[in-house]
Structures are given as C-alpha cells and as structure tokens.
XYZ file of C-alpha atoms in Angstrom:
691
model
C 41.793 -11.150 -18.691
C 43.232 -8.252 -17.045
C 40.517 -5.813 -15.903
C 42.813 -2.730 -15.521
C 41.559 0.319 -17.464
C 38.248 -1.480 -18.365
C 36.062 0.818 -16.146
C 36.755 4.525 -17.802
C 33.431 5.559 -19.256
C 33.392 6.323 -22.810
C 32.520 10.175 -24.001
C 29.135 10.153 -25.350
C 26.377 12.103 -27.325
C 22.867 12.505 -26.770
C 22.429 10.069 -29.639
C 24.844 7.523 -28.478
C 24.374 4.479 -25.836
C 26.768 4.392 -23.229
C 28.359 1.071 -23.702
C 30.983 0.790 -21.035
C 31.043 -3.115 -20.474
C 32.832 -4.800 -17.485
C 32.228 -8.056 -15.949
C 33.075 -8.971 -12.410
C 32.392 -12.145 -10.096
C 30.791 -11.627 -6.844
C 31.701 -14.104 -4.247
C 28.767 -15.444 -1.892
C 30.248 -13.506 1.014
C 29.643 -10.041 -0.853
C 26.174 -10.191 0.751
C 27.796 -9.382 4.115
C 28.056 -5.575 4.882
C 31.177 -3.835 5.004
C 32.047 -0.383 6.544
C 32.422 2.575 4.224
C 36.394 2.483 4.566
C 37.012 -1.099 4.967
C 38.618 -3.269 2.389
C 35.720 -5.242 0.563
C 38.548 -7.863 -0.172
C 39.610 -8.543 3.466
C 36.350 -7.966 5.541
C 34.538 -11.060 6.685
C 36.868 -13.334 4.483
C 35.418 -11.757 1.184
C 37.550 -12.157 -1.832
C 36.122 -9.094 -3.588
C 34.776 -8.727 -6.882
C 37.162 -10.519 -9.495
C 37.005 -10.146 -13.265
C 34.746 -12.524 -15.159
C 35.731 -13.680 -18.821
C 33.685 -11.842 -21.517
C 30.689 -13.568 -22.854
C 27.381 -12.719 -24.911
C 26.358 -9.151 -24.644
C 22.501 -8.605 -24.894
C 21.689 -5.787 -27.389
C 20.251 -2.480 -25.905
C 17.087 -2.946 -27.856
C 16.334 -6.166 -26.093
C 16.689 -4.911 -22.511
C 15.655 -1.322 -22.805
C 11.960 -1.843 -23.648
C 9.652 -0.278 -21.130
C 5.801 -0.412 -21.282
C 4.169 3.031 -21.624
C 1.436 3.287 -19.273
C -1.400 5.657 -20.131
C -2.902 8.001 -17.625
C -5.931 10.290 -17.825
C -4.345 13.120 -15.807
C -1.233 14.361 -14.314
C -1.155 15.721 -10.909
C 1.893 17.521 -9.616
C 2.546 18.064 -5.965
C 5.002 21.036 -5.117
C 6.033 19.919 -1.513
C 7.646 23.056 -0.238
C 9.410 23.855 2.848
C 7.060 26.650 3.771
C 4.049 26.100 1.672
C 2.660 23.395 -0.585
C 0.041 22.970 -3.389
C -1.009 20.727 -6.262
C -1.950 21.416 -9.926
C -3.086 19.115 -12.735
C -3.519 18.719 -16.338
C -5.695 16.283 -18.235
C -3.525 14.466 -20.861
C -5.999 15.123 -23.510
C -5.835 18.899 -22.828
C -2.101 19.364 -21.969
C -2.411 23.046 -22.684
C -4.518 23.831 -19.743
C -2.981 23.716 -16.312
C -5.545 23.795 -13.419
C -4.274 24.776 -10.063
C -5.951 23.550 -7.036
C -8.933 25.017 -5.352
C -8.549 27.835 -2.976
C -7.825 26.937 0.492
C -9.746 27.962 3.452
C -8.114 30.244 6.082
C -5.041 32.511 4.954
C -3.327 35.327 6.284
C -3.571 38.945 5.526
C -1.239 40.141 2.861
C -0.273 36.407 2.017
C -1.444 35.083 -1.194
C -3.071 31.725 -0.437
C -2.900 29.933 -3.706
C -0.865 27.443 -1.840
C -1.238 26.290 1.765
C 1.359 26.279 4.530
C 3.479 23.148 5.060
C 2.056 22.544 8.369
C 0.587 19.280 10.073
C -1.119 18.537 13.062
C -1.471 15.150 14.759
C -3.792 14.384 17.875
C -2.209 13.393 21.079
C -2.818 9.779 20.023
C -0.440 10.483 16.979
C -3.159 10.254 14.373
C -3.453 12.708 11.335
C -5.833 15.430 12.124
C -5.277 18.146 9.575
C -3.050 19.949 7.157
C -2.051 23.534 6.089
C -4.268 26.385 7.274
C -6.766 24.064 9.139
C -3.921 22.610 11.069
C -2.513 25.940 12.059
C -5.957 27.538 12.952
C -7.148 24.550 14.897
C -3.713 24.458 16.971
C -3.935 28.141 17.585
C -7.407 27.791 19.158
C -6.357 25.047 21.623
C -6.125 25.749 25.127
C -2.228 26.381 25.987
C -2.366 23.153 28.307
C -4.136 21.052 25.761
C -1.967 22.295 22.817
C 1.126 20.752 24.714
C -0.294 17.259 23.963
C -0.852 17.788 20.180
C 1.837 17.236 17.853
C 2.384 20.225 15.291
C 5.037 20.362 12.712
C 6.073 23.035 10.342
C 8.960 23.498 7.885
C 10.033 19.914 8.392
C 11.061 19.450 4.751
C 14.582 20.719 5.426
C 15.276 17.737 7.706
C 15.730 15.555 4.351
C 18.517 17.942 3.338
C 20.300 18.468 6.601
C 20.335 14.871 7.791
C 23.584 13.343 6.665
C 22.617 9.932 7.652
C 18.934 9.874 6.547
C 17.171 6.389 7.128
C 13.585 5.457 7.096
C 13.574 5.654 11.069
C 14.654 9.383 11.014
C 12.799 11.463 13.716
C 11.272 15.019 13.326
C 10.555 17.060 16.460
C 7.067 18.538 16.908
C 6.509 21.993 18.367
C 6.043 20.294 21.951
C 9.260 18.787 21.469
C 8.062 15.316 21.021
C 9.627 12.866 18.403
C 7.851 11.476 15.579
C 9.202 9.148 12.425
C 9.565 11.564 9.564
C 8.487 8.918 7.106
C 5.006 8.998 8.871
C 4.726 12.760 8.459
C 5.644 12.871 4.787
C 3.158 10.163 4.104
C 0.458 11.701 5.921
C 1.084 15.149 3.968
C 1.268 13.192 0.597
C -1.791 11.252 1.356
C -3.693 14.551 2.419
C -2.907 15.999 -1.182
C -3.959 12.751 -2.968
C -7.340 12.689 -1.321
C -7.654 16.571 -1.912
C -6.800 16.165 -5.569
C -8.764 13.021 -6.399
C -11.860 14.632 -4.706
C -11.428 17.744 -6.814
C -11.044 15.582 -9.973
C -14.003 13.438 -9.168
C -16.150 16.574 -8.496
C -15.062 18.252 -11.759
C -15.553 15.032 -13.677
C -18.819 14.171 -12.164
C -17.599 10.405 -11.417
C -15.229 8.896 -9.182
C -11.736 9.249 -10.178
C -9.376 6.232 -9.406
C -5.785 6.594 -8.226
C -4.671 4.469 -11.054
C -5.935 7.035 -13.536
C -3.280 9.439 -12.298
C 0.450 10.008 -12.813
C 1.862 11.636 -9.811
C 4.793 14.131 -9.777
C 6.508 15.207 -6.627
C 8.991 18.172 -6.810
C 12.268 18.038 -4.710
C 15.277 20.462 -4.881
C 17.910 19.447 -7.421
C 20.741 19.445 -4.743
C 19.113 16.630 -2.804
C 21.028 13.635 -2.679
C 19.721 10.159 -3.669
C 18.829 9.045 -0.225
C 16.385 12.129 0.310
C 14.884 11.409 -3.174
C 14.347 7.811 -2.407
C 12.890 8.775 0.922
C 10.245 10.946 -0.685
C 9.484 8.063 -2.887
C 9.091 5.699 -0.115
C 6.665 8.172 1.637
C 4.554 8.456 -1.597
C 4.343 4.520 -1.732
C 3.082 4.441 2.013
C 0.699 7.223 0.956
C -0.796 5.054 -1.774
C 0.180 7.309 -4.733
C 2.127 4.638 -6.301
C 3.644 1.249 -5.419
C 7.138 -0.428 -5.968
C 5.335 -2.736 -8.471
C 4.118 0.462 -10.316
C 7.060 2.734 -9.793
C 6.467 4.585 -13.153
C 3.282 6.098 -11.843
C 5.327 8.425 -9.600
C 7.919 10.866 -11.081
C 10.269 12.756 -9.085
C 10.884 16.058 -10.567
C 13.765 18.468 -9.636
C 12.269 21.862 -8.764
C 14.740 24.194 -10.807
C 13.976 22.037 -13.947
C 10.221 22.087 -13.560
C 10.582 26.032 -13.485
C 12.725 25.848 -16.533
C 10.319 23.964 -18.487
C 7.569 26.428 -17.605
C 9.736 29.397 -18.361
C 10.360 28.141 -21.889
C 6.492 28.691 -22.438
C 6.381 32.442 -21.039
C 4.529 35.006 -22.949
C 5.731 38.574 -22.755
C 2.754 39.396 -20.590
C 3.442 36.695 -18.220
C 6.717 38.044 -16.990
C 8.656 41.066 -15.380
C 12.083 42.010 -16.735
C 14.040 43.591 -13.923
C 16.795 44.774 -16.135
C 14.499 46.233 -18.641
C 15.228 49.957 -19.685
C 12.004 50.074 -21.758
C 8.259 49.236 -20.459
C 7.651 45.633 -20.042
C 3.899 44.822 -19.211
C 3.157 48.401 -18.917
C 5.832 48.797 -16.206
C 8.695 50.976 -16.715
C 12.165 50.586 -14.925
C 11.549 53.777 -13.330
C 9.041 52.033 -11.112
C 10.648 50.491 -8.211
C 11.016 46.472 -8.323
C 8.692 46.253 -5.597
C 5.999 48.470 -7.066
C 6.163 46.692 -10.421
C 5.882 43.373 -8.768
C 2.766 44.383 -6.750
C 1.069 45.541 -9.748
C 1.779 42.210 -11.368
C 0.457 40.278 -8.395
C -2.857 42.567 -8.388
C -3.174 41.869 -12.108
C -2.817 38.199 -11.411
C -5.331 38.451 -8.461
C -7.986 40.120 -10.986
C -7.660 37.263 -13.425
C -7.470 34.300 -11.018
C -11.116 33.402 -11.030
C -10.716 30.375 -13.294
C -7.525 28.916 -11.814
C -6.679 27.583 -15.052
C -3.627 28.592 -16.803
C -2.950 28.156 -20.735
C 0.436 27.433 -21.772
C 1.506 27.677 -25.412
C 1.783 24.508 -27.412
C 4.770 25.980 -29.134
C 7.828 27.725 -27.380
C 6.854 30.996 -25.752
C 7.664 34.356 -27.207
C 10.826 34.655 -24.732
C 12.480 32.048 -26.887
C 11.829 33.933 -30.006
C 15.163 35.787 -29.060
C 17.094 32.574 -28.333
C 19.112 30.756 -30.767
C 20.535 27.218 -30.762
C 22.987 26.698 -27.910
C 21.860 29.741 -25.984
C 22.145 29.233 -21.990
C 20.272 30.433 -19.187
C 20.344 30.162 -15.410
C 17.271 29.358 -13.333
C 17.592 30.499 -9.557
C 14.729 28.612 -7.463
C 14.635 30.332 -4.213
C 12.279 28.971 -1.922
C 11.761 28.491 1.651
C 14.514 26.055 2.712
C 16.854 25.822 -0.290
C 18.237 27.908 -3.172
C 18.852 25.595 -6.161
C 20.709 26.818 -9.241
C 20.481 25.139 -12.898
C 22.024 25.940 -16.053
C 20.369 24.928 -19.113
C 21.076 25.164 -22.858
C 18.188 25.443 -25.379
C 18.012 22.811 -28.316
C 15.946 24.012 -31.190
C 13.687 23.326 -32.910
C 11.752 21.258 -30.225
C 13.031 23.239 -27.393
C 14.608 20.429 -25.614
C 16.855 21.413 -22.766
C 20.482 20.106 -21.898
C 21.907 20.721 -18.373
C 25.367 22.384 -18.790
C 26.547 22.292 -15.043
C 25.488 20.136 -12.118
C 22.809 21.685 -9.971
C 24.280 23.719 -7.105
C 22.869 25.688 -4.193
C 22.480 25.275 -0.524
C 20.166 26.107 2.616
C 19.829 29.676 1.715
C 16.104 29.851 1.659
C 13.801 32.374 3.388
C 13.792 30.378 6.529
C 17.348 32.048 6.972
C 15.326 35.307 7.583
C 13.390 33.577 10.105
C 16.333 32.278 11.928
C 17.902 35.853 12.026
C 14.761 37.093 13.737
C 14.882 34.303 16.365
C 18.562 35.160 16.862
C 17.299 38.972 17.251
C 14.690 37.812 19.831
C 17.285 35.680 21.697
C 19.629 38.697 21.969
C 16.840 40.766 23.368
C 15.008 38.468 25.733
C 17.793 35.841 26.334
C 18.200 32.468 24.537
C 16.904 30.694 27.807
C 13.646 32.455 27.694
C 13.146 31.987 23.947
C 13.800 28.163 24.212
C 11.564 27.840 27.277
C 8.838 29.851 25.653
C 8.745 27.720 22.419
C 8.394 24.561 24.658
C 5.903 25.921 27.166
C 3.753 28.018 24.854
C 4.417 26.328 21.444
C 0.979 27.511 19.864
C 1.906 31.287 20.795
C 5.330 30.846 19.283
C 3.634 29.847 16.043
C 1.433 32.926 16.315
C 4.690 35.066 16.776
C 6.232 33.652 13.638
C 3.080 34.141 11.518
C 2.952 37.857 12.579
C 6.705 38.135 11.505
C 6.141 36.369 8.151
C 3.380 39.021 7.096
C 5.786 41.761 8.095
C 8.679 40.000 6.375
C 6.789 39.951 3.093
C 6.131 43.871 3.564
C 10.031 44.532 3.569
C 11.373 46.511 0.486
C 14.497 48.391 -0.420
C 12.907 51.585 -0.391
C 10.585 51.488 2.701
C 10.948 54.210 5.252
C 8.295 53.570 7.546
C 8.681 50.957 10.533
C 7.266 47.445 10.568
C 5.285 46.546 13.359
C 5.139 42.982 14.925
C 2.578 42.030 17.281
C 3.706 40.059 20.286
C 1.135 37.550 21.626
C -0.226 38.286 25.120
C 1.135 35.113 26.306
C 4.600 36.198 25.288
C 4.576 39.438 27.154
C 2.836 37.436 30.336
C 5.143 34.736 30.386
C 8.200 36.901 29.981
C 7.195 38.827 33.153
C 6.628 35.508 35.203
C 10.188 34.205 33.761
C 12.372 37.271 34.400
C 10.351 39.352 36.803
C 10.290 42.524 34.636
C 8.521 43.856 31.557
C 9.210 43.263 27.897
C 9.609 46.959 27.605
C 12.367 46.955 30.250
C 14.256 43.984 28.077
C 14.082 46.185 25.004
C 15.657 49.214 26.735
C 18.288 47.124 28.448
C 19.241 45.120 25.368
C 20.971 47.995 23.595
C 19.365 46.847 20.349
C 18.541 50.553 19.275
C 16.862 49.730 15.925
C 14.021 47.762 17.616
C 11.511 49.733 19.886
C 8.469 48.994 22.016
C 5.062 50.166 20.947
C 2.536 50.913 23.508
C -0.014 48.771 21.578
C 2.077 45.806 22.334
C 4.251 45.625 19.357
C 7.873 45.336 18.433
C 8.502 48.299 16.179
C 11.412 47.441 13.742
C 13.172 50.028 11.609
C 13.390 49.176 7.878
C 17.052 48.935 8.387
C 16.537 46.473 11.184
C 14.329 44.197 8.868
C 16.776 44.370 5.925
C 19.561 43.365 8.339
C 17.750 40.218 9.025
C 17.598 39.278 5.151
C 21.379 40.157 4.578
C 23.110 36.919 5.716
C 20.665 34.921 3.384
C 20.816 37.100 0.612
C 24.590 37.646 0.648
C 24.806 33.527 0.514
C 22.629 33.497 -2.595
C 24.648 36.274 -4.337
C 28.062 34.770 -3.396
C 26.781 31.230 -4.649
C 25.729 32.844 -8.083
C 28.924 34.802 -8.370
C 30.882 31.268 -7.773
C 28.524 29.872 -10.572
C 29.124 32.702 -13.139
C 32.923 32.118 -12.789
C 32.405 28.631 -14.450
C 33.290 28.688 -18.197
C 30.136 26.758 -18.877
C 28.109 29.820 -17.533
C 30.027 32.713 -19.112
C 27.695 33.542 -21.828
C 24.392 33.382 -20.061
C 21.609 35.161 -21.815
C 18.779 35.070 -19.140
C 18.669 34.594 -15.464
C 15.121 33.376 -14.230
C 14.268 34.021 -10.631
C 11.477 31.749 -9.433
C 10.208 30.233 -6.151
C 8.407 31.745 -3.275
C 11.378 33.797 -1.968
C 11.798 35.532 -5.440
C 8.830 37.626 -4.495
C 11.075 39.289 -1.873
C 12.081 42.951 -3.428
C 15.197 42.810 -1.465
C 16.344 39.724 -3.258
C 15.147 41.016 -6.477
C 17.170 44.157 -6.117
C 20.300 42.197 -4.932
C 20.338 40.085 -7.994
C 19.694 42.812 -10.244
C 22.494 45.026 -8.816
C 24.973 41.950 -8.981
C 24.210 40.539 -12.430
C 21.978 42.919 -14.351
C 24.975 43.666 -16.621
C 25.669 40.248 -17.274
C 22.264 39.057 -18.426
C 18.759 39.767 -18.528
C 16.871 39.041 -15.183
C 13.218 37.761 -15.560
C 10.757 37.068 -13.044
C 7.534 35.161 -14.118
C 4.341 36.276 -12.712
C 2.736 34.343 -10.132
C 6.356 33.298 -9.415
C 5.321 30.865 -6.449
C 3.263 28.783 -8.946
C 6.070 28.596 -11.644
C 7.542 25.230 -10.194
C 3.817 23.713 -9.663
C 2.983 24.466 -13.366
C 6.296 23.260 -14.782
C 6.032 20.164 -12.722
C 2.798 19.320 -14.561
C 4.522 20.013 -17.949
C 7.259 17.778 -16.898
C 4.837 14.916 -15.968
C 3.263 15.155 -19.426
C 6.643 15.004 -21.132
C 9.286 13.709 -18.963
C 11.775 13.390 -21.921
C 11.915 17.183 -22.438
C 15.222 17.373 -20.464
C 17.564 15.439 -22.784
C 20.839 15.757 -20.982
C 21.725 16.000 -17.367
C 24.943 16.271 -15.246
C 25.753 13.568 -12.561
C 26.211 15.506 -9.247
C 28.751 12.807 -7.934
C 31.211 10.363 -9.104
C 29.541 6.717 -8.447
C 31.243 3.313 -8.577
C 32.025 0.065 -6.739
C 35.012 -1.525 -5.365
C 36.671 -4.296 -7.270
C 39.923 -6.453 -7.624
C 42.285 -5.680 -10.306
C 45.565 -7.597 -11.128
C 48.447 -6.255 -9.020
C 51.029 -4.238 -11.068
C 54.317 -3.724 -9.196
C 55.240 -0.121 -8.975
C 51.714 1.030 -9.915
C 49.726 -0.257 -7.168
C 50.542 0.634 -3.323
C 51.990 -2.463 -1.604
C 49.239 -2.293 1.312
C 46.672 -3.051 -1.319
C 48.336 -6.305 -2.256
C 46.243 -9.468 -1.718
C 47.426 -13.129 -2.771
C 44.815 -15.509 -3.421
C 45.302 -19.003 -5.001
C 48.741 -18.004 -6.218
C 47.353 -14.841 -7.953
C 48.450 -11.222 -6.942
C 45.594 -8.875 -6.789
C 45.122 -5.110 -5.896
C 42.323 -4.650 -3.708
C 39.775 -1.657 -3.140
C 40.089 -0.320 -6.653
C 37.032 2.054 -7.480
C 35.479 0.853 -10.576
C 33.691 4.228 -11.887
C 30.471 4.006 -13.298
C 30.086 7.795 -13.967
C 32.043 11.004 -13.095
C 30.998 14.081 -11.235
C 29.617 16.761 -13.575
C 29.832 14.070 -16.382
C 27.378 14.906 -19.166
C 24.861 11.942 -19.462
C 21.846 11.600 -21.857
C 18.389 10.355 -21.050
C 18.448 6.797 -21.868
C 22.043 6.274 -21.781
C 23.077 2.916 -20.064
C 26.157 1.952 -18.022
C 26.554 -1.838 -18.435
C 28.241 -4.219 -15.984
C 28.028 -8.008 -15.713
C 28.317 -9.908 -12.317
C 28.231 -13.817 -11.606
C 27.689 -15.302 -8.189
C 30.794 -17.210 -6.733
C 28.421 -20.370 -6.461
C 25.760 -21.402 -8.636
C 23.454 -21.836 -5.733
C 23.677 -18.285 -4.595
C 20.349 -16.480 -4.760
C 21.295 -12.911 -3.712
C 24.135 -10.733 -4.867
C 24.706 -7.342 -2.824
C 27.176 -5.017 -4.297
C 28.235 -1.739 -2.283
C 27.958 1.648 -4.300
C 30.392 4.271 -3.392
C 30.303 8.026 -4.329
C 32.649 10.954 -4.174
C 32.444 14.717 -5.051
C 35.774 14.279 -6.746
C 36.311 13.095 -10.343
C 39.858 11.649 -9.814
C 39.222 8.727 -7.740
C 41.417 5.528 -7.707
C 40.498 3.569 -4.558
C 37.415 3.477 -2.377
C 39.758 4.215 0.613
C 40.560 7.519 -0.921
C 39.593 10.630 1.127
C 36.072 11.809 0.537
C 34.865 8.530 -0.973
C 31.794 7.221 0.923
C 29.756 4.114 0.908
C 26.360 5.534 -0.395
C 24.117 2.490 -1.271
C 23.850 -1.042 -2.429
C 22.977 -2.695 -5.501
C 20.914 -5.852 -4.796
C 20.394 -8.579 -7.279
C 17.907 -11.106 -6.517
C 18.214 -14.341 -8.587
C 15.191 -16.407 -7.129
C 12.988 -17.472 -9.864
C 15.404 -16.884 -12.533
C 17.045 -20.269 -12.900
C 16.118 -22.516 -15.685
C 16.422 -26.425 -15.844
C 20.201 -26.231 -16.605
C 22.210 -23.650 -14.704
C 25.461 -22.957 -16.199
C 28.462 -23.237 -13.895
C 29.131 -19.513 -14.321
C 26.012 -17.395 -14.408
C 26.303 -14.016 -15.947
C 23.977 -11.395 -14.517
C 24.036 -8.082 -16.685
C 23.125 -4.946 -14.951
C 22.081 -1.794 -16.880
C 22.167 1.360 -14.961
C 20.732 4.677 -15.857
C 22.018 8.000 -14.563
C 20.503 10.396 -16.821
C 17.045 10.640 -15.073
C 16.114 12.605 -11.944
C 16.662 9.181 -10.158
C 19.321 6.680 -10.520
C 17.600 3.555 -11.792
C 18.778 -0.060 -12.745
C 17.595 -3.179 -14.559
C 19.132 -6.504 -14.680
C 18.701 -9.679 -16.766
C 20.187 -13.370 -16.225
C 21.828 -14.006 -19.707
C 21.497 -17.692 -19.760
C 17.949 -17.820 -18.935
C 17.117 -14.243 -20.543
C 14.917 -13.757 -17.567
C 14.529 -10.416 -15.702
C 16.425 -10.183 -12.398
C 14.867 -8.343 -9.647
C 17.296 -5.340 -9.020
C 17.270 -2.650 -6.431
C 19.269 0.237 -5.620
C 19.106 1.276 -2.038
C 20.446 4.574 -0.629
C 18.587 4.446 2.708
C 19.093 1.014 4.061
C 22.744 -0.219 3.674
C-alpha cells in the first residue's frame, strides 16, 4: 500500500470525530535518538517508519471512555509573574467562588488580594517563606547575612524565555546563586496547596484531603508545550496530583479563564471605557483612571466576605450578543500579554476559539526594565550591576518603591512622582564613585528626573509615561496586527483583563486605538478575573468546545519514492524498494480548528515482535505547508513513547498493531494507545522536555 497522501487531516466540525488513520511500522532502532535535522532513515542504521498494511480499527466508543472522577472542591491557582493567589468553589455550590484569605503584609497603595510571587530559601536551600512574608523577612536581614539567602522573584518568565527548557533549567537568585527551576516552582505550588487545604479544613471544621480537590493551574496561552509540561511536573513534585492520577490537575490558559468569567458579568461588575452614557454611575466625562479608582473603592467596601456570586445563566453582557458574535480577550499581566479571540455559541454559551492565541513578553515587567535602564543611564550600568549583587535586599526595596509609584502613573497626572532611594543605595554609590547621587543626576543630562533633598528621585509625569511607552506600544501594535486578520474583523467587545489592565495609561491607549472598532470593557476587580475564571473552568472543563492548534505537528516517515516528485537526495533503496525519507506526516496544522474530544489516529507496529518500547520523534513548525522534517523552521519538539511491556498475550501475532489516539483540542496534547491484538491499553507518554 502506497502511503503518499494518507496523512492530510480531514476538515471537521465540532460534532465529527477526526478519523485520519495511517499505519506505520517502527523499526527497533527508532528508539535511538536522532538530532533535529538528521534523517530518521539514515541515522544509526535506522530504516525509518514504513507503511503497515491496514487492519482492524477500534471504534472511538471503545477507546475514548474516561472515568469521571468526582471532587468535592475545585481550587484554582493563578501563578502570576508578579503576583499569585488561589480561589475555590465547592462542586455543590458552583455559583459561589471564594477568594483566598487576606495575606499578611502588603504595600501602601497596592491591593493585596493576591501576594507577590516571591520565594525565599535558607542558606541551606530549604524553603523558608513565600509572598509578603518572604519579602519582608529578606528585607529585615542584615546585608551580609542576606547575601547567603536565596531570594527569587518574577521567575515565571524563565519558562517563556528559555528556548531549550528542561527539568534541569536553572534560575538565578538575587545573590547570583543558581537553583533548579523545578524545585522553586514545586515549592511555590506546595505552599499554595498547604494554604488552600488549611483554609478548606478550617472552614469545613474537619480535615480536608488532597484527593478531594481538583486543582487548576493557570498558564499563558502563548506558552509552548514544554512549559506546560514543566508546570505539570512541578505540580506532581508538589503533591497536587500524580502521573497515575493526572486528571486531578487541569492546566488552564489564562485568557480562556478570563473569557469564561467575562461571560458571567453583570452590568455592575464592569466598566465600559468606550461608554458615552453613564455605566455603573460613571459617565465618560470622568477620566478613565478616576472611574476605575471609584470602582476599586466600591469593591474594597464590599470585600468583607471574599465570596463572589456568579450567574448560573449567562451574564447580562451577553444579552446583547447573538449566535456567532466575536470578542477579544486581552490578558495583560506582569510577564506576558496574551490575546485570544472567541465566538459565542448559544444557547449554552459555549465558546469557540477563532484564531490561535498570540501575544508576547509585553507585561508590566517591561516598565520595570525601562526604569532599570534609566538608572543605568544616570548612575552607570557597572554600578547598578554591582549594587544588585552586593546589596540585593536594598535593590528589592528600590523596586518595591518604584512599583507603588508606577501604579500612580496616569495620563492626566501633573504633579511629579517621588521614588525613595534606599540609604544603602546613596551610601554605596558614594563609596563606588567617590561622589554623590545628586552629582550623578546633575551630570547625567536626564533633565526630567531631579534629586529631592528628602532622598528621593523626583520624576516628572512625562518621565514616568515614557517608561510605559515601549511596552504599551508593543501591545497596541500586536492588537493592530490581530485586528487585520479576517477572523477578527467584526469583533463586538474587547475585554481588558490581568493586573496590567489596571494601568490607566494602558486603558487610555487601548481606548484611543480601538474604541471606534468595538466596545472596550474592563471587569471590576480586574486582577482576579483569571482566578475566578479558572475556578469556573475547573468546574466545567468542556466549556471551550473548539480551539486552534498553535503549531503544525507531525512525525517523519518513509513514503514510496516517486521520480520527478521527490528530491533525489531523499532517495533510500532498501531491499530493492525505493523510499523517500524524511517525509513529514502531519497530525494537525497550525491554526487548524480542532474540537474538544476530536482524535487523530495513527497505527504503529514494532519491527520485531520482541520489541518492548517504541519511541517516535515529534516535529513541529509554525508553518502550515511542510513537506519534509528537514524543511526550514521544522524542529524536533518531543517524543511519543509507547511502552509495550505487559500487553503481550499468550499468542503474539507476527505483526502487532499499536493504535495511538492523539487529542489536540485540549489545553495540553494528550495521547492514549491500545494493542489491537490483545485489546490491552499501552502506556503512552508524550514528552516535550526530555527528548
């Protein structure tokens, strides 16, 4: 049987199953690793994946049965770049979402419904504290002692920026020492697990077991599979779930969670920036910042219970939406900005993703980075680098002082913003340079930052706004590109969510650029939107019915060589048969619409009946049009591992067929497999971290 043309994926609707069946033979040596661009047919004597003649196909009904586990409570952890928190809902009371207990500590002018994503390890590298407790303890340490402690903040971005993420990836603490990223993420998740279980036990009056909880962890939608798998591994290490009970943990995509919550909004729970009439009692004559401040004050006054009621039905905002209407969710957080486009499907209010999630590292950290660049310009990069290493706790203090002033930036502000410099900064600078901080400011020619005799940097509003500009410009540019896409041309609403959405400068920029194209809406308590949506997602993971694949995925196979069609350098002659090597067998295309539960089927057979492990390399590309695994932009991204131990019956057929079913419509790529001859399940693993 000629396999050419067998691997094009059929077009499908939400109701149809994806039945794209191909069968390939895997030689024993396929278990040997190959480099990303080497030919699987030629490396290490490997004969490649060759066609297997057709045989019995198992019905989907036989293979797609998953046991529904019941949980008493759903706990969602919003693991953010700058701040984190958890919320929960009892499955018997899904309309009540409880946000975690108030945290100890906190900063003036900063709402502390969540806690900073900061972690402190002892000099012996043992977990000490998290959040405000970690920050305050570190701040109070003697400077010489502080150098021995490992303090980490804003470390989540490492998972996005590391191209070759593995289980051994390191993070750098404030004192310059390296520590394993997996350990830090596991410590943080374990901390949230303990806090949540303690709160649940206190509330219920009896001990709450981890097995009663379905956990949800939020990640940016633009994260690639390795980062999602890394987060899952950290959760396993923290004891939230286990590989044997993987269903206990769901990975939720941040803008999807926000979208799910936004469907439930009542009119009094949102602020419409583009409103001409009064909304929630605020008229558009109020400045954006003022209206938002009033809304936040309203929330603070009503925050005693920490319990949010959500509508069982779709919220009032959707009363204006019709079947097929589209909206954009812009999730602007500390590290990344994530954009997703959804279409509403009535009457249930299910959601369909219309365009693959896009975004980039344009979070509020970009503003911090610009501030650091400004300090380098004034005081010298060499000094700033030394100060961070020699006085790490004082550097943290300086950035905390900046954070609170950053939140006071607004388009219509006229009075300057004062940032207190720690005494050790002033003192260390004098020792380092031999002259004063004031002298440095005079000499630097940075005329919009002055020195105040109270020991402060005095920044003009224009100077602060300039720090926001590169990040906000990137967000607006990215949104403009998105609005050019035909799928996004008739959007009705734009929801601005995430911690950075509180910034009046960002609100004004989005309103100015897109206010004439759609209605721009900010949920009240915008920093908790993702957290509350993640709880709703944990209660009903099937609410998003159709997603888009961010990449093209496939494997390398051998096809019959066709003269004139295949390149001569791909010709391989084996046992008198002419094969074309390195052919890309496509599972799914980039931006292809894929419904929840749709399956891509492939069948594989071991080259020898005695073979117990099959390892198949998975390749990916951002392009849709891929012919060979050696094409530009095609990367080896993971492995599919089939473990055949324990599946053999008494009579093993000469050619065993292992049918693999892959699911691309969920937040993570999943796979199951069955040995056709024995009807036994085959252990299958998709690994994007260790390949």
